[in-house]
CSV table of C-alpha atoms in Angstrom, one decimal:
chain,number,residue,atom,x,y,z
A,1,ALA,CA,-10.3,9.4,11.6
A,2,PHE,CA,-7.5,10.1,13.9
A,3,ASN,CA,-9.5,12.5,15.8
A,4,GLN,CA,-12.0,9.9,16.4
A,5,TYR,CA,-9.6,7.1,17.3
A,6,GLU,CA,-7.8,9.0,20.0
A,7,PRO,CA,-10.9,9.5,22.4
A,8,ALA,CA,-11.7,5.9,21.8
A,9,LEU,CA,-8.2,4.9,22.8
A,10,ASP,CA,-8.7,6.9,26.0
A,11,LEU,CA,-11.9,5.0,26.9
A,12,ILE,CA,-10.3,1.7,26.3
A,13,LYS,CA,-7.3,2.6,28.4
A,14,GLN,CA,-9.8,3.4,31.3
A,15,SER,CA,-11.6,0.1,30.9
A,16,GLU,CA,-8.5,-2.0,30.3
A,17,ASP,CA,-10.2,-3.8,27.5
A,18,HIS,CA,-7.2,-5.1,25.7
A,19,TRP,CA,-9.5,-7.2,23.3
A,20,GLN,CA,-10.9,-4.1,21.8
A,21,GLU,CA,-7.5,-2.4,22.0
A,22,ARG,CA,-5.8,-4.7,19.6
A,23,ILE,CA,-8.5,-3.7,17.0
A,24,LEU,CA,-8.0,0.1,17.7
A,25,ARG,CA,-4.3,-0.1,17.6
A,26,ASN,CA,-4.3,-1.7,14.3
A,27,CYS,CA,-6.6,1.1,12.9
A,28,LEU,CA,-4.3,3.7,14.3
A,29,ALA,CA,-1.2,2.0,12.7
A,30,VAL,CA,-2.9,2.4,9.3
A,31,VAL,CA,-3.8,5.9,9.8
A,32,HIS,CA,-0.2,6.9,11.1
A,33,TYR,CA,1.2,4.9,8.0
A,34,CYS,CA,-1.1,7.0,5.6
A,35,MET,CA,0.1,10.2,7.3
A,36,GLY,CA,3.6,9.2,6.9
A,37,ASN,CA,4.2,8.8,10.7
A,38,PHE,CA,6.2,5.7,10.3
A,39,PRO,CA,7.8,5.3,13.9
A,40,GLN,CA,4.1,5.7,15.4
A,41,ALA,CA,2.8,3.3,12.7
A,42,LEU,CA,5.3,0.7,13.5
A,43,GLY,CA,4.9,1.1,17.2
A,44,GLU,CA,1.0,0.7,17.1
A,45,ALA,CA,1.3,-2.3,14.9
A,46,LEU,CA,3.8,-4.0,17.0
A,47,TYR,CA,1.8,-3.4,20.0
A,48,SER,CA,-1.2,-4.7,18.5
A,49,LEU,CA,0.6,-7.7,17.1
A,50,ARG,CA,1.7,-8.6,20.7
A,51,LEU,CA,-1.9,-8.5,21.8
A,52,CYS,CA,-3.2,-10.6,19.1
A,53,GLU,CA,-0.4,-13.2,20.0
A,54,GLU,CA,-1.6,-13.0,23.7
A,55,PHE,CA,-5.1,-13.6,22.8
A,56,GLY,CA,-4.6,-16.1,20.0
A,57,ASP,CA,-6.3,-13.9,17.3
A,58,ARG,CA,-4.5,-15.4,14.3
A,59,ALA,CA,-6.5,-13.4,11.7
A,60,ARG,CA,-5.6,-10.0,13.1
A,61,GLU,CA,-2.1,-11.3,13.9
A,62,GLY,CA,-1.6,-11.7,10.3
A,63,ASP,CA,-3.2,-8.2,9.4
A,64,ASN,CA,-0.6,-6.6,11.9
A,65,ALA,CA,2.3,-8.5,10.7
A,66,SER,CA,1.5,-7.3,7.2
A,67,VAL,CA,1.3,-3.5,8.5
A,68,VAL,CA,4.7,-4.0,10.1
A,69,GLY,CA,6.1,-5.3,6.9
A,70,ILE,CA,4.7,-2.5,4.8
A,71,VAL,CA,6.1,0.1,7.1
A,72,TYR,CA,9.6,-1.6,7.0
A,73,LEU,CA,9.3,-1.7,3.1
A,74,ASP,CA,8.7,2.1,3.1
A,75,LEU,CA,11.7,2.6,5.4
A,76,GLY,CA,14.0,0.4,3.1
A,77,MET,CA,14.4,-2.1,5.8
A,78,TYR,CA,14.0,-5.0,3.3
A,79,ASP,CA,14.9,-7.9,5.4
A,80,HIS,CA,12.6,-7.0,8.1
A,81,ALA,CA,9.9,-6.2,5.7
A,82,ARG,CA,10.2,-9.8,3.9
A,83,LYS,CA,10.2,-11.5,7.4
A,84,HIS,CA,7.0,-9.9,8.4
A,85,LEU,CA,5.2,-10.0,5.0
A,86,GLU,CA,6.0,-13.7,4.4
A,87,ALA,CA,4.7,-14.5,8.0
A,88,ALA,CA,1.6,-12.6,7.3
A,89,VAL,CA,0.9,-14.4,4.0
A,90,ALA,CA,1.3,-17.8,5.8
A,91,ILE,CA,-1.1,-16.7,8.6
A,92,HIS,CA,-3.6,-15.5,6.0
A,93,GLN,CA,-3.5,-18.9,4.2
A,94,GLU,CA,-4.0,-20.6,7.5
A,95,THR,CA,-7.0,-18.5,8.5
A,96,GLY,CA,-8.5,-18.4,4.9
A,97,SER,CA,-8.4,-14.6,4.9
A,98,GLN,CA,-8.3,-14.2,1.1
A,99,TRP,CA,-8.6,-10.4,1.1
A,100,SER,CA,-5.6,-9.8,3.4
A,101,GLU,CA,-3.6,-12.5,1.5
A,102,ALA,CA,-4.1,-10.6,-1.8
A,103,ASP,CA,-3.3,-7.2,-0.2
A,104,THR,CA,-0.1,-8.6,1.4
A,105,LEU,CA,0.9,-10.2,-1.9
A,106,VAL,CA,0.9,-6.8,-3.6
A,107,TYR,CA,3.4,-5.5,-1.0
A,108,ILE,CA,5.6,-8.7,-1.4
A,109,GLY,CA,5.5,-7.8,-5.1
A,110,LEU,CA,6.7,-4.3,-4.4
A,111,LEU,CA,9.4,-5.5,-2.1
A,112,SER,CA,10.8,-7.8,-4.7
A,113,ALA,CA,10.6,-5.1,-7.3
A,114,SER,CA,12.5,-2.6,-5.0
A,115,MET,CA,15.2,-5.3,-4.6
A,116,GLY,CA,15.4,-5.7,-8.5
A,117,ARG,CA,13.7,-9.1,-8.6
A,118,TYR,CA,11.3,-8.0,-11.3
A,119,THR,CA,10.1,-11.5,-12.6
A,120,SER,CA,9.4,-12.6,-9.0
A,121,ALA,CA,7.6,-9.4,-8.4
A,122,LEU,CA,5.3,-9.7,-11.3
A,123,ARG,CA,4.5,-13.3,-10.2
A,124,TYR,CA,3.4,-12.1,-6.7
A,125,LEU,CA,1.4,-9.3,-8.2
A,126,ASP,CA,-0.4,-11.5,-10.8
A,127,ARG,CA,-1.3,-13.8,-7.8
A,128,ALA,CA,-2.7,-10.8,-5.8
A,129,ASN,CA,-4.7,-9.5,-8.8
A,130,LYS,CA,-6.2,-13.0,-9.4
A,131,ILE,CA,-7.2,-13.5,-5.9
A,132,ALA,CA,-8.7,-9.9,-5.6
A,133,ALA,CA,-10.6,-10.2,-8.7
A,134,ARG,CA,-12.2,-13.5,-7.8
A,135,ILE,CA,-13.5,-12.1,-4.5
A,136,GLY,CA,-14.4,-8.8,-5.8
A,137,ALA,CA,-11.9,-6.8,-3.9
A,138,LYS,CA,-11.7,-3.9,-6.2
A,139,SER,CA,-9.4,-1.7,-4.2
A,140,ILE,CA,-6.7,-4.5,-4.2
A,141,VAL,CA,-7.2,-4.9,-8.0
A,142,VAL,CA,-6.4,-1.2,-8.3
A,143,ASN,CA,-3.2,-1.5,-6.1
A,144,ALA,CA,-2.0,-4.6,-7.9
A,145,HIS,CA,-2.3,-2.8,-11.4
A,146,ASN,CA,-0.5,0.3,-9.9
A,147,ALA,CA,2.4,-1.9,-8.4
A,148,VAL,CA,2.7,-3.7,-11.8
A,149,ALA,CA,3.0,-0.2,-13.5
A,150,TRP,CA,5.6,0.7,-11.1
A,151,THR,CA,7.5,-2.6,-11.5
A,152,LEU,CA,7.6,-2.3,-15.2
A,153,CYS,CA,8.7,1.3,-15.2
A,154,GLN,CA,11.6,0.4,-12.8
A,155,ARG,CA,12.7,-2.5,-15.2
A,156,ASN,CA,11.9,-0.6,-18.5
A,157,GLN,CA,13.0,-3.3,-20.9
A,158,GLY,CA,11.3,-4.1,-24.3
A,159,SER,CA,7.7,-3.3,-24.3
A,160,ASP,CA,7.5,-2.5,-20.5
A,161,ALA,CA,6.6,1.1,-20.7
A,162,VAL,CA,3.7,0.3,-23.2
A,163,LYS,CA,2.3,-2.3,-20.7
A,164,ALA,CA,2.9,0.0,-17.7
A,165,VAL,CA,0.8,2.6,-19.5
A,166,ASP,CA,-2.1,0.1,-19.8
A,167,GLU,CA,-1.7,-1.2,-16.3
A,168,ALA,CA,-1.7,2.4,-14.7
A,169,MET,CA,-4.6,3.6,-16.8
A,170,GLU,CA,-6.5,0.5,-15.8
A,171,ALA,CA,-5.9,1.4,-12.2
A,172,ALA,CA,-6.8,5.1,-12.8
A,173,ASP,CA,-10.0,4.2,-14.7
A,174,LEU,CA,-11.2,1.7,-12.2
A,175,SER,CA,-10.6,4.1,-9.4
A,176,HIS,CA,-12.3,7.0,-11.0
A,177,ASN,CA,-15.4,5.0,-11.9
A,178,THR,CA,-15.5,3.8,-8.3
A,179,ARG,CA,-14.8,7.3,-6.9
A,180,ARG,CA,-11.6,5.9,-5.2
A,181,ILE,CA,-9.2,8.8,-5.6
A,182,VAL,CA,-6.4,7.4,-3.7
A,183,GLY,CA,-5.9,4.8,-6.4
A,184,GLU,CA,-6.5,7.2,-9.3
A,185,ILE,CA,-3.5,9.4,-8.3
A,186,PRO,CA,-0.8,7.0,-8.5
A,187,GLY,CA,-2.4,5.4,-11.6
A,188,LEU,CA,-2.2,8.7,-13.5
A,189,SER,CA,1.2,9.4,-12.3
A,190,ARG,CA,2.6,6.1,-13.2
A,191,ALA,CA,0.9,6.3,-16.6
A,192,ALA,CA,2.7,9.7,-16.9
A,193,ARG,CA,6.0,8.2,-16.0
A,194,ALA,CA,5.6,5.3,-18.5
A,195,THR,CA,4.5,7.8,-21.2
A,196,ALA,CA,7.5,9.9,-20.8
A,197,LEU,CA,9.7,6.9,-21.0
A,198,LEU,CA,8.1,6.3,-24.4
A,199,GLY,CA,8.9,9.8,-25.5
A,200,ASP,CA,5.6,11.5,-25.4
A,201,THR,CA,6.4,14.2,-22.7
A,202,ASP,CA,3.4,16.4,-23.6
A,203,ALA,CA,1.0,13.6,-22.9
A,204,ALA,CA,3.1,12.6,-19.9
A,205,ARG,CA,2.8,16.3,-18.5
A,206,ASP,CA,-0.9,16.3,-18.8
A,207,LEU,CA,-1.4,13.0,-17.0
A,208,SER,CA,1.0,14.0,-14.3
A,209,ARG,CA,-0.5,17.4,-13.8
A,210,ARG,CA,-3.9,15.8,-13.2
A,211,ALA,CA,-2.3,13.5,-10.6
A,212,VAL,CA,-0.7,16.4,-8.8
A,213,GLU,CA,-4.1,18.5,-8.9
A,214,LEU,CA,-6.1,15.6,-7.4
A,215,LEU,CA,-3.3,15.1,-4.6
A,216,GLY,CA,-3.8,18.8,-3.9
A,217,ASP,CA,-7.3,18.0,-2.9
A,218,GLN,CA,-6.7,14.5,-1.4
A,219,HIS,CA,-3.5,15.1,0.4
A,220,TYR,CA,-3.0,11.6,1.6
A,221,ILE,CA,-2.6,8.4,-0.5
A,222,GLU,CA,-1.8,4.8,0.4
A,223,GLY,CA,1.9,5.3,-0.7
A,224,PRO,CA,4.4,8.1,-0.8
A,225,GLU,CA,3.0,11.4,-2.0
A,226,GLU,CA,6.6,12.4,-2.8
A,227,GLU,CA,6.6,10.1,-5.7
A,228,ILE,CA,3.8,12.0,-7.4
A,229,TYR,CA,5.7,15.3,-7.0
A,230,TYR,CA,9.1,13.7,-8.1
A,231,THR,CA,7.5,12.2,-11.2
A,232,HIS,CA,6.0,15.6,-12.1
A,233,PHE,CA,9.4,17.3,-11.5
A,234,ARG,CA,11.2,14.8,-13.7
A,235,ILE,CA,8.6,15.3,-16.6
A,236,LEU,CA,8.8,19.0,-16.3
A,237,HIS,CA,12.5,18.9,-16.3
């Protein structure tokens, strides 16, 4: 994808077609994010955001605000992340972009969980899941289930680990059935983590090994690949 976008960007620069550029910069931001190139992802998304504001493209302005927030979240800059993610949701609701609203709510949920606000996180993720299920956005349903599993593992109270296994395996099974390996990998890994919390390290090792094997083929997922390897290390340890 990156190798296709670069020549397209050169052509757009020659034509000075900034209307098309706003779309391409957004796509480049997502590619850089998935590759872990956070400074480049942030730069492209902020550039596209400025173009969208200039042209009055509110829908794509919301999408870029979401990407900026997601990058800040992965960098641990939570205040900046919240500012952009909340702005994105407000724009999505204004424009009626339900797919984008549900997608952004998943990351607001992860932001809340990262800050230890687990009850709030689960509410956001429930909203995301309901919207995504209603409009048939299976990829977001998968992301929501995986995010719930991560949140429950982080909190790890009462029956959280049992529920986390169910959520993660729901994500893994749905991803496998729809051939969406980028959702299956974190599903298996988080199911492994929750299974280890329940004390069944043999079953956890098997789930985690499968996640690592799939990542060896896929290389990139919509989140940190390091989490998959670190979970596997902890289970083996």
